[in-house]
Coordinates of C-alpha atoms and ligand atoms in Angstrom, one line a residue:
X1 CA -0.9 -9.9 14.6
X2 CA -0.5 -6.7 16.1
X3 CA -1.0 -3.5 14.1
X4 CA 1.6 -0.3 14.8
X5 CA 1.1 2.9 14.0
X6 CA 3.5 5.2 12.3
X7 CA 5.2 7.6 9.8
X8 CA 5.2 6.3 6.1
X9 CA 7.7 8.1 4.7
X10 CA 9.5 6.4 2.3
X11 CA 6.7 4.0 -0.4
X12 CA 6.5 0.7 -1.8
X13 CA 5.2 -2.6 0.4
X14 CA 7.9 -5.0 2.1
X15 CA 7.4 -8.9 2.9
X16 CA 10.0 -10.5 6.3
X17 CA 11.1 -11.1 8.9
X18 CA 12.5 -8.9 10.6
X19 CA 16.4 -7.9 11.9
X20 CA 16.9 -6.2 14.8
X21 CA 19.8 -3.8 15.3
X22 CA 21.9 -2.6 18.0
X23 CA 20.4 -4.8 20.7
X24 CA 20.7 -7.8 18.4
X25 CA 22.4 -7.6 15.7
X26 CA 22.0 -11.0 14.8
X27 CA 19.9 -12.5 11.9
X28 CA 18.2 -15.0 13.5
X29 CA 16.4 -18.2 11.6
X30 CA 12.8 -18.2 13.0
X31 CA 11.6 -21.7 13.3
X32 CA 13.6 -24.8 13.2
X33 CA 13.6 -27.8 10.4
X34 CA 12.7 -31.1 12.1
X35 CA 9.8 -32.0 14.4
X36 CA 9.5 -34.2 16.7
X37 CA 10.7 -34.6 19.4
X38 CA 14.5 -35.3 19.3
X39 CA 15.2 -32.7 17.6
X40 CA 14.0 -30.5 19.6
X41 CA 16.1 -31.9 22.2
X42 CA 18.4 -30.7 20.5
X43 CA 17.2 -27.6 19.7
X44 CA 16.8 -27.6 24.2
X45 CA 21.2 -28.4 24.0
X46 CA 22.0 -26.1 21.3
X47 CA 21.0 -24.1 23.5
X48 CA 22.3 -25.2 26.9
X49 CA 25.4 -25.5 25.6
X50 CA 25.0 -21.5 24.1
X51 CA 24.1 -20.2 27.5
X52 CA 27.0 -21.5 28.7
X53 CA 29.3 -20.4 26.8
X54 CA 28.1 -16.7 26.9
X55 CA 28.4 -17.9 30.6
X56 CA 32.4 -18.7 30.8
X57 CA 32.8 -15.5 28.7
X58 CA 30.5 -13.2 31.4
X59 CA 33.1 -14.5 33.9
X60 CA 35.9 -14.5 32.4
X61 CA 35.5 -10.9 31.0
X62 CA 34.5 -10.9 35.1
X63 CA 37.4 -12.4 35.9
X64 CA 40.0 -10.1 34.0
X65 CA 38.8 -7.1 35.2
X66 CA 39.2 -7.4 38.9
X67 CA 42.6 -7.6 37.7
X68 CA 43.3 -4.9 36.0
X69 CA 40.2 -2.3 38.5
X70 CA 38.6 -4.3 40.6
X71 CA 36.0 -5.2 43.2
X72 CA 33.0 -2.7 41.2
X73 CA 33.5 -2.9 38.0
X74 CA 33.6 -6.9 37.4
X75 CA 30.8 -8.0 40.3
X76 CA 28.7 -5.4 37.2
X77 CA 29.9 -8.3 34.7
X78 CA 29.4 -10.8 36.9
X79 CA 25.8 -9.4 37.6
X80 CA 24.9 -9.8 33.8
X81 CA 26.1 -14.4 34.7
X82 CA 23.7 -13.9 37.4
X83 CA 21.0 -12.5 34.6
X84 CA 21.5 -15.3 32.4
X85 CA 21.7 -18.1 34.7
X86 CA 18.4 -16.5 36.1
X87 CA 16.1 -19.8 36.4
X88 CA 12.8 -18.6 35.4
X89 CA 14.2 -17.1 32.5
X90 CA 15.8 -20.1 31.4
X91 CA 12.6 -22.5 32.1
X92 CA 10.8 -19.4 29.7
X93 CA 12.9 -20.1 26.6
X94 CA 13.2 -23.8 27.1
X95 CA 9.4 -23.1 27.1
X96 CA 9.4 -21.6 24.1
X97 CA 11.8 -23.8 22.3
X98 CA 9.3 -26.8 23.0
X99 CA 5.9 -25.6 22.5
X100 CA 6.2 -23.5 19.3
X101 CA 9.4 -25.4 17.2
X102 CA 11.0 -21.8 18.3
X103 CA 14.8 -22.0 16.8
X104 CA 17.1 -21.2 20.1
X105 CA 17.9 -17.8 19.8
X106 CA 13.8 -16.9 18.5
X107 CA 13.0 -18.0 21.7
X108 CA 16.2 -16.4 23.5
X109 CA 15.4 -13.3 21.5
X110 CA 10.9 -13.3 22.5
X111 CA 12.1 -14.2 26.1
X112 CA 14.4 -11.6 26.1
X113 CA 12.3 -9.0 24.5
X114 CA 10.0 -10.2 27.6
X115 CA 12.7 -8.7 29.9
X116 CA 13.2 -5.1 28.3
X117 CA 9.0 -4.8 28.1
X118 CA 8.9 -5.6 32.0
X119 CA 12.1 -2.9 32.6
X120 CA 11.0 -0.3 30.6
X121 CA 7.2 -0.7 31.8
X122 CA 8.5 0.1 34.9
X123 CA 9.2 3.5 33.7
X124 CA 12.1 4.4 36.6
X125 CA 15.6 4.9 35.6
X126 CA 17.5 2.3 36.9
X127 CA 15.1 -0.3 35.3
X128 CA 16.1 1.9 32.3
X129 CA 19.3 2.7 32.2
X130 CA 19.9 -1.4 33.3
X131 CA 17.6 -1.5 28.8
X132 CA 21.6 -1.2 27.6
X133 CA 23.0 -3.7 30.2
X134 CA 20.2 -6.0 28.7
X135 CA 20.8 -6.1 25.4
X136 CA 23.9 -6.7 25.5
X137 CA 23.5 -9.8 27.2
X138 CA 20.7 -11.6 25.1
X139 CA 23.8 -9.8 22.2
X140 CA 26.8 -11.9 23.5
X141 CA 24.2 -15.3 23.6
X142 CA 22.9 -15.0 20.7
X143 CA 26.7 -14.0 18.9
X144 CA 26.6 -18.1 20.8
X145 CA 24.2 -19.4 19.4
X146 CA 24.1 -17.9 15.9
X147 CA 27.6 -17.3 15.9
X148 CA 29.8 -14.2 14.5
X149 CA 28.9 -15.6 10.7
X150 CA 25.2 -14.6 11.7
X151 CA 25.4 -11.4 13.1
X152 CA 26.1 -8.0 11.0
X153 CA 24.2 -6.7 7.8
X154 CA 27.1 -7.6 6.7
X155 CA 26.7 -11.2 6.2
X156 CA 22.4 -11.2 6.1
X157 CA 22.6 -14.0 3.4
X158 CA 18.7 -13.7 2.1
X159 CA 15.9 -10.4 3.0
X160 CA 14.8 -9.0 6.0
X161 CA 13.1 -5.3 7.7
X162 CA 15.7 -3.8 9.6
X163 CA 13.9 -3.3 13.3
X164 CA 16.1 0.1 14.7
X165 CA 16.0 3.3 17.3
X166 CA 16.7 5.1 15.0
X167 CA 19.2 5.4 11.1
X168 CA 22.2 8.0 11.0
X169 CA 21.9 9.6 7.0
X170 CA 24.8 7.6 6.8
X171 CA 24.5 4.3 8.0
X172 CA 21.7 4.9 5.2
X173 CA 23.3 5.7 2.8
X174 CA 25.0 2.8 3.1
X175 CA 22.9 0.2 4.3
X176 CA 23.1 -3.3 1.8
X177 CA 20.2 -2.6 -1.1
X178 CA 20.1 -6.0 -1.7
X179 CA 19.3 -7.2 1.4
X180 CA 17.8 -4.6 3.4
X181 CA 13.6 -4.3 2.2
X182 CA 12.3 -2.1 4.1
X183 CA 13.3 -0.3 7.7
X184 CA 11.3 0.2 10.4
X185 CA 12.2 3.3 13.4
X186 CA 11.4 4.1 16.8
X187 CA 12.8 7.5 15.8
X188 CA 12.4 10.3 13.0
X189 CA 10.2 12.3 11.1
X190 CA 8.7 12.9 7.9
X191 CA 11.1 14.8 6.3
X192 CA 14.2 13.6 9.1
X193 CA 17.6 13.6 6.3
X194 CA 17.3 9.3 6.6
X195 CA 13.7 9.2 5.4
X196 CA 14.7 11.7 2.4
X197 CA 17.3 8.9 1.3
X198 CA 15.3 6.3 1.8
X199 CA 13.4 7.5 -0.1
X200 CA 16.3 8.1 -2.8
X201 CA 17.2 5.0 -2.5
X202 CA 13.8 3.1 -2.8
X203 CA 13.6 1.9 0.5
X204 CA 10.3 0.9 2.3
X205 CA 10.4 3.2 5.4
X206 CA 8.5 3.9 8.6
X207 CA 9.2 5.9 10.9
X208 CA 8.7 7.6 14.3
X209 CA 7.0 4.0 15.4
X210 CA 8.1 5.4 19.2
X211 CA 8.4 1.7 20.3
X212 CA 8.6 -0.4 16.9
X213 CA 12.5 -2.5 18.8
X214 CA 10.0 -3.6 21.4
X215 CA 7.4 -4.7 20.0
X216 CA 9.1 -7.2 17.4
X217 CA 11.7 -9.8 18.3
X218 CA 14.5 -11.3 15.0
X219 CA 12.9 -13.5 13.1
X220 CA 9.0 -11.9 13.0
X221 CA 7.1 -12.0 9.6
X222 CA 7.0 -7.7 9.1
X223 CA 5.0 -6.4 6.3
X224 CA 5.9 -2.8 6.3
X225 CA 3.3 -0.3 4.6
X226 CA 5.5 2.6 3.5
X227 CA 2.4 5.0 2.3
X228 CA 0.3 4.3 4.7
X229 CA 3.4 4.5 7.2
X230 CA 2.6 1.3 9.2
X231 CA 3.8 -2.1 10.0
X232 CA 2.2 -5.6 10.6
X233 CA 3.8 -8.2 13.1
X234 CA 3.2 -11.5 12.8
X235 CA 0.6 -11.0 9.7
X236 CA -1.6 -13.4 10.0
X237 CA -2.4 -15.3 7.0
X238 CA -5.3 -13.8 5.0
X239 CA -3.3 -10.5 5.3
X240 CA -0.4 -11.9 4.0
X241 CA -2.0 -12.7 0.7
X242 CA -4.0 -9.5 0.6
X243 CA 0.0 -7.1 1.2
X244 CA 1.6 -9.7 -1.4
X245 CA -1.8 -8.8 -3.8
X246 CA -2.0 -5.4 -2.9
X247 CA 2.4 -4.9 -3.7
X248 CA 1.0 -6.4 -7.5
X249 CA -0.7 -4.4 -7.4
X250 CA 1.4 -1.4 -7.0
X251 CA 4.5 -2.2 -9.1
X252 CA 1.7 -2.8 -12.1
X253 CA 0.2 0.6 -11.4
X254 CA 4.8 2.3 -10.8
X255 CA 5.4 0.1 -14.4
X256 CA 1.9 2.0 -16.3
X257 CA 3.9 5.3 -14.9
X258 CA 7.2 4.2 -16.1
X259 CA 5.6 4.7 -20.5
X260 CA 4.9 8.7 -19.5
X261 CA 9.3 8.3 -19.0
X262 CA 9.1 9.9 -21.6
X263 CA 6.8 12.8 -21.8
X264 CA 6.8 16.6 -20.6
X265 CA 5.5 17.6 -17.7
X266 CA 2.6 19.3 -19.5
X267 CA -1.1 20.8 -17.2
X268 CA -4.1 20.2 -19.9
X269 CA -3.6 23.8 -20.1
X270 CA -0.1 23.6 -21.8
X271 CA 1.7 25.0 -19.4
X272 CA 5.7 22.8 -18.4
X273 CA 6.5 22.0 -15.4
X274 CA 10.6 21.4 -15.3
X275 CA 10.7 18.4 -13.5
X276 CA 14.4 17.6 -11.7
X277 CA 15.6 15.3 -9.2
X278 CA 17.0 15.4 -5.7
X279 CA 20.4 13.6 -5.4
X280 CA 23.4 12.8 -2.6
X281 CA 25.6 10.6 -4.8
X282 CA 26.5 11.1 -8.9
X283 CA 25.6 7.5 -9.0
X284 CA 21.8 8.1 -8.3
X285 CA 22.4 10.1 -11.0
X286 CA 21.3 7.4 -14.6
X287 CA 18.4 5.8 -11.9
X288 CA 17.4 10.1 -12.3
X289 CA 17.5 9.8 -16.2
X290 CA 15.2 6.7 -16.3
X291 CA 12.8 8.8 -13.9
X292 CA 12.6 11.2 -16.6
X293 CA 14.6 13.8 -14.7
X294 CA 15.9 17.2 -17.0
X295 CA 18.5 17.9 -14.8
X296 CA 19.3 17.6 -10.8
X297 CA 17.6 21.1 -8.8
X298 CA 18.7 20.2 -5.3
X299 CA 22.6 17.9 -5.5
X300 CA 23.4 18.4 -1.0
X301 CA 27.3 18.1 -1.0
X302 CA 27.0 17.3 2.3
X303 CA 26.9 13.6 2.0
X304 CA 30.7 13.3 0.5
X305 CA 32.2 13.4 4.2
X306 CA 30.6 10.2 5.4
X307 CA 32.8 7.9 7.5
X308 CA 35.6 6.8 4.9
X309 CA 36.0 10.1 4.2
X310 CA 35.6 12.4 6.5
X311 CA 38.4 15.4 5.5
X312 CA 37.3 15.2 1.4
X313 CA 39.7 17.8 -0.6
X314 CA 39.3 19.4 -2.9
X315 CA 40.4 16.6 -5.3
X316 CA 37.6 14.9 -4.3
X317 CA 34.9 17.3 -4.7
X318 CA 36.0 18.3 -8.2
X319 CA 35.7 14.4 -8.4
X320 CA 32.2 13.9 -7.8
X321 CA 31.3 17.2 -9.1
X322 CA 32.6 16.2 -12.7
X323 CA 31.4 13.1 -12.8
X324 CA 27.8 13.6 -12.3
X325 CA 28.0 16.1 -15.2
X326 CA 29.5 13.4 -17.1
X327 CA 26.3 11.8 -16.0
X328 CA 24.3 14.3 -17.2
X329 CA 25.2 15.7 -20.5
X330 CA 24.9 18.6 -20.7
X331 CA 21.5 19.6 -17.8
X332 CA 21.0 21.8 -15.6
X333 CA 22.8 20.5 -12.3
X334 CA 22.8 22.2 -9.4
X335 CA 24.9 22.5 -7.1
X336 CA 24.1 23.4 -3.1
X337 CA 26.9 24.3 -0.7
X338 CA 27.9 22.4 1.7
X339 CA 24.8 22.3 4.1
X340 CA 26.4 20.6 6.8
X341 CA 25.1 20.6 10.7
X342 CA 22.4 19.4 12.5
X343 CA 21.9 15.7 11.4
X344 CA 24.5 16.6 9.1
X345 CA 27.3 16.1 11.4
X346 CA 30.5 15.4 10.5
X347 CA 32.8 13.5 12.7
X348 CA 35.6 16.5 13.3
X349 CA 31.6 18.8 14.5
X350 CA 30.5 16.6 16.0
X351 CA 30.9 18.9 19.5
X352 CA 27.3 19.8 21.4
X353 CA 25.2 23.1 20.4
X354 CA 22.2 22.8 23.0
X355 CA 20.2 23.6 19.2
X356 CA 21.6 21.9 16.7
X357 CA 19.7 23.2 13.5
X358 CA 19.7 26.7 15.2
X359 CA 22.9 26.4 16.0
X360 CA 26.3 26.5 13.5
X361 CA 24.8 25.0 10.3
X362 CA 25.2 25.6 6.6
X363 CA 26.2 28.9 5.2
X364 CA 27.4 30.2 9.3
X365 CA 29.3 26.8 9.7
X366 CA 31.2 27.4 6.2
X367 CA 32.0 31.8 6.9
X368 CA 33.0 30.4 9.7
X369 CA 35.5 27.1 7.6
X370 CA 36.3 29.7 4.9
X371 CA 38.8 27.3 4.2
X372 CA 36.1 24.0 3.0
X373 CA 34.2 26.6 1.8
X374 CA 36.6 27.2 -0.8
X375 CA 37.7 23.9 -1.4
X376 CA 34.1 23.5 -2.1
X377 CA 33.7 26.7 -4.6
X378 CA 37.2 26.4 -6.0
X379 CA 36.2 22.6 -7.0
X380 CA 32.9 23.7 -8.4
X381 CA 34.2 26.6 -11.3
X382 CA 37.3 24.7 -12.3
X383 CA 33.9 21.6 -13.1
X384 CA 31.6 24.7 -14.1
X385 CA 33.9 24.7 -17.6
X386 CA 33.0 21.2 -18.1
X387 CA 28.9 21.3 -18.3
X388 CA 25.9 23.7 -16.8
X389 CA 26.2 23.9 -12.9
X390 CA 24.9 26.4 -10.7
X391 CA 25.2 27.2 -7.0
X392 CA 22.9 27.6 -4.3
X393 CA 23.3 29.2 -1.0
X394 CA 21.5 27.0 2.0
X395 CA 20.5 28.3 5.1
X396 CA 19.8 32.1 4.4
X397 CA 19.4 34.4 6.7
X398 CA 19.7 37.9 5.5
X399 CA 20.7 40.1 3.2
X400 CA 24.4 40.7 4.5
X401 CA 25.0 36.8 3.9
X402 CA 23.9 36.2 0.6
X403 CA 26.3 39.4 0.5
X404 CA 28.9 37.9 2.1
X405 CA 28.6 34.6 0.5
X406 CA 29.5 36.2 -2.6
X407 CA 32.1 38.2 -1.9
X408 CA 34.0 34.9 -1.3
X409 CA 32.5 33.0 -4.2
X410 CA 34.0 36.7 -6.0
X411 CA 37.9 36.0 -4.4
X412 CA 37.2 31.8 -6.0
X413 CA 36.8 33.3 -9.3
X414 CA 39.9 35.6 -9.3
X415 CA 42.1 33.4 -7.5
X416 CA 40.9 31.4 -10.6
X417 CA 41.6 33.9 -12.9
X418 CA 45.0 34.8 -12.5
X419 CA 46.2 30.7 -12.4
X420 CA 44.4 31.0 -15.2
X421 CA 41.9 27.6 -14.9
X422 CA 39.0 27.3 -17.0
X423 CA 36.3 28.3 -15.6
X424 CA 33.4 30.1 -16.2
X425 CA 33.2 33.4 -14.0
X426 CA 29.4 33.9 -15.2
X427 CA 27.4 30.6 -13.3
X428 CA 24.2 31.5 -11.6
X429 CA 24.4 31.7 -8.4
X430 CA 21.1 31.0 -6.3
X431 CA 19.7 31.0 -2.3
X432 CA 17.8 29.0 -1.2
X433 CA 14.9 29.9 1.5
X434 CA 13.9 27.9 4.2
X435 CA 13.9 30.0 7.0
X436 CA 10.9 32.7 7.4
X437 CA 13.3 35.8 7.4
X438 CA 14.3 35.2 3.7
X439 CA 11.0 33.6 3.3
X440 CA 9.4 37.5 4.1
X441 CA 12.4 39.4 3.1
X442 CA 12.3 37.6 0.2
X443 CA 11.9 40.4 -2.3
X444 CA 15.1 41.2 -0.9
X445 CA 16.6 38.9 -2.2
X446 CA 15.4 38.6 -5.2
X447 CA 17.5 41.8 -6.5
X448 CA 20.3 40.1 -5.5
X449 CA 20.6 36.2 -7.1
X450 CA 19.5 34.9 -9.8
X451 CA 16.9 31.8 -8.9
X452 CA 15.5 31.0 -5.9
X453 CA 15.1 27.3 -4.3
X454 CA 12.4 27.3 -1.4
X455 CA 13.2 24.0 1.0
X456 CA 10.5 23.4 1.6
X457 CA 11.4 21.1 4.5
X458 CA 13.7 23.5 7.0
X459 CA 11.0 25.8 5.8
X460 CA 8.1 24.2 7.8
X461 CA 9.7 23.2 10.5
X462 CA 11.2 26.9 10.9
X463 CA 7.6 28.3 10.5
X464 CA 6.2 26.0 13.4
X465 CA 9.0 25.6 15.4
X466 CA 8.7 21.6 14.7
X467 CA 11.9 19.9 14.4
X468 CA 12.0 17.5 11.6
X469 CA 13.5 14.9 13.4
X470 CA 11.5 14.9 16.5
X471 CA 8.4 11.6 15.8
X472 CA 7.1 13.4 19.3
X473 CA 6.2 17.0 17.3
X474 CA 5.9 15.0 14.3
X475 CA 2.1 15.4 14.5
X476 CA 2.7 19.3 14.8
X477 CA 5.0 19.5 11.9
X478 CA 1.4 20.2 9.8
X479 CA 3.1 21.2 5.3
X480 CA -0.1 22.2 5.0
X481 CA -1.1 24.8 7.5
X482 CA -2.1 28.7 6.3
X483 CA 1.3 30.4 7.4
X484 CA 4.0 28.1 4.7
X485 CA 1.0 28.2 2.1
X486 CA 1.6 31.9 2.4
X487 CA 4.9 32.3 3.0
X488 CA 5.6 29.9 -0.8
X489 CA 3.7 32.2 -2.3
X490 CA 5.6 35.3 -1.0
X491 CA 8.4 34.0 -2.1
X492 CA 7.2 32.9 -5.8
X493 CA 5.5 36.2 -6.4
X494 CA 8.8 37.6 -5.4
X495 CA 11.4 36.3 -7.8
X496 CA 8.6 36.6 -10.0
X497 CA 8.4 40.1 -9.5
X498 CA 11.8 40.9 -10.3
X499 CA 11.8 37.7 -13.1
X500 CA 14.3 35.6 -11.4
X501 CA 14.1 32.2 -12.2
X502 CA 12.0 30.3 -9.2
X503 CA 12.2 26.0 -7.6
X504 CA 11.2 24.0 -5.2
X505 CA 13.5 21.5 -3.5
X506 CA 11.3 20.9 -0.3
X507 CA 10.0 16.3 -0.5
X508 CA 6.4 18.8 -0.3
X509 CA 7.5 18.7 -4.1
X510 CA 7.4 15.0 -4.8
X511 CA 3.9 14.9 -2.5
X512 CA 1.4 14.1 -4.5
X513 CA -0.8 16.2 -2.1
X514 CA 0.4 19.3 -3.0
X515 CA 1.3 19.0 -6.5
X516 CA -1.3 21.0 -7.9
X517 CA -1.4 23.9 -4.3
X518 CA 2.6 24.5 -5.9
X519 CA 2.5 24.1 -9.8
X520 CA -1.5 26.7 -8.7
X521 CA 1.0 28.5 -6.6
X522 CA 3.3 29.4 -9.6
X523 CA 6.4 26.3 -8.7
X524 CA 6.8 26.2 -12.7
X525 CA 10.2 24.1 -11.3
X526 CA 10.6 20.8 -9.0
X527 CA 12.9 18.6 -7.8
X528 CA 12.1 15.6 -6.1
X529 CA 13.3 12.7 -5.2
X530 CA 13.8 10.4 -8.1
X531 CA 11.1 7.7 -7.0
X532 CA 8.5 9.9 -7.3
X533 CA 9.1 11.7 -11.0
X534 CA 6.4 9.5 -12.4
X535 CA 3.4 10.4 -10.1
X536 CA 4.3 13.2 -10.1
X537 CA 3.8 13.7 -13.1
X538 CA 0.3 12.0 -13.4
X539 CA -0.8 14.7 -11.2
X540 CA 0.6 17.6 -13.5
X541 CA -1.1 15.6 -16.8
X542 CA -4.2 15.1 -15.1
X543 CA -5.1 18.7 -14.1
X544 CA -5.8 22.3 -16.2
X545 CA -3.6 25.0 -14.9
X546 CA -6.5 27.1 -14.3
X547 CA -8.3 24.6 -11.6
X548 CA -4.8 24.9 -9.7
X549 CA -4.6 28.1 -10.2
X550 CA -8.5 27.8 -8.0
X551 CA -7.0 25.6 -5.4
X552 CA -5.5 27.7 -3.9
X553 CA -7.6 31.2 -3.5
X554 CA -9.8 27.4 -2.2
X555 CA -7.2 26.7 0.8
X556 CA -6.1 30.5 0.4
X557 CA -9.8 30.6 2.1
X558 CA -8.7 27.2 4.3
X559 CA -7.8 28.5 8.3
X560 CA -7.3 24.1 9.8
X561 CA -4.4 22.7 8.4
X562 CA -6.2 19.1 7.9
X563 CA -8.8 20.7 6.2
X564 CA -6.7 21.1 3.5
X565 CA -5.0 18.2 3.9
X566 CA -8.2 15.5 3.8
X567 CA -9.9 18.7 0.3
X568 CA -5.8 18.3 -1.1
X569 CA -6.8 14.1 -0.8
X570 CA -9.4 14.1 -1.9
X571 CA -8.2 16.0 -5.6
X572 CA -5.9 13.4 -5.3
X573 CA -8.2 10.5 -5.8
X574 CA -9.9 12.0 -8.0
X575 CA -7.6 11.6 -10.0
X576 CA -6.1 8.6 -9.4
X577 CA -7.0 6.8 -5.9
X578 CA -3.9 4.2 -6.4
X579 CA -1.6 7.6 -6.5
X580 CA -2.6 7.8 -2.6
Ligands
PEP1 C1 15.0 21.9 2.6 O1 15.0 21.9 3.7 O2 14.0 21.5 2.0 C2 16.0 21.4 2.3 C3 15.3 21.2 0.1 O3 17.1 21.2 2.0 P1 17.2 19.8 3.4 O4 17.1 18.5 3.0 O5 18.3 19.0 2.9 O6 17.4 20.2 4.7
MG2 MG1 17.5 22.2 4.6

């Protein structure tokens, strides 16, 4: 049994066999059904047949390449066959089959894991660059053992915990939800879009584990605790029992919270907070309403761009927005204009930028591609005739950008009016506060916009100069940093002075520890992954606004993020330990 600590980004406990993406990409059954020397013998023979087929395949490739390209490349494949035929490796695999009731594929996976770890330990560029090759050789052998029907996520027949180096947001969005009960990755940070999607999809997830792909073999039993950020490899029977009981308690606690669905998010002294949901796709709306969302506070429209739809048209936008409006049946919908770039790439935009988070992302990219921006704006205005929507502009860093965006919007409105298209020309236009310059100069922006929505995911990253997706600096990504609280406070105060709406839609809004200070700071609207709404409502209904304000006064006197975090954690523990 081994413990690994990463960053818990989506709560819940998953217990299942591991499926390794990237290297193996096949489903591995760890143990043979039949016992006894006969069964063992058959398994060794099966391995030998698989090995022969894999070596044959490598030789065929090598010969073909020699004819087409010559010796230099073909010798690489001869080298691959030599690795497969290595006596020590072969003996190790056979030994594992004989000693442990392992299936051939599990023995292969375990033996190759040992080889890969040896290569990694060399800390040498030559060996590091060979790792991919070793993975490729292993994968070919496994496919001969398991067959194509066992390869890839599509063919999974029972639930697994997915283990990967990294997952892109679009890979995450298309995971087969009924087969993937959790995922763990080497890379990633607390508010990467992959992490956010996991939460929206309700898949327990741990990221930033650094080396989980080398710590687990396909078929190993793993426990993944998304709340505590922990992965346990090959847990013993007591630990399994303990976690199954823990999972049951969590399920029952969550069921209890569901009863809060129709009661208001109101503090004990009568202050109402509006709770909304963040979505990536309109089809998430029914589940969000089921959790008690009063509307959609952030629709991340850039997810319309995906592998299946690289260039959505105005009609594609319109269809998505009208279906969202229909689902919401009169509840508000805040449509954020395209926030493409950084970790949400357009395929055609996958050109290299040295610092993509500081590059042509979001509103900056929209100004580069006015055609895309206008197509989206036309669709939003056409949809505005169908129900209440507002527009939210991302990554505004200066008044000039806000004015420029408004002038493009004005052009679109006039074009539509000239064409006699039915629209609501007066919909609210708000801006996100997710760059320090916007928070510091919030008083200037507040005079020119109808509402603010504070995007703490980016605000934390840009304030503390910490890449939100990078596990190496994840420990420095500290939302409780005094600078972050001061910036939120400045933005909220500016909004209050100008009497405009102010919401907070970063992941912080759904983190129990931060709910009290956020409402104490004056955020009367919180928008979050819908799965968090019941827990957040529970916290709000357990405190008074007076207490929340006192807590804010107290944390403004603390100078260290860790001190603030443990203070806030303790407050939540006093309300209900199960919330943490
Ligand atoms: C944010 O930055 O807080 C935000 C809500 O936007 P996104 O996570 O999509 O960048
Ligand atoms: Mg953002």
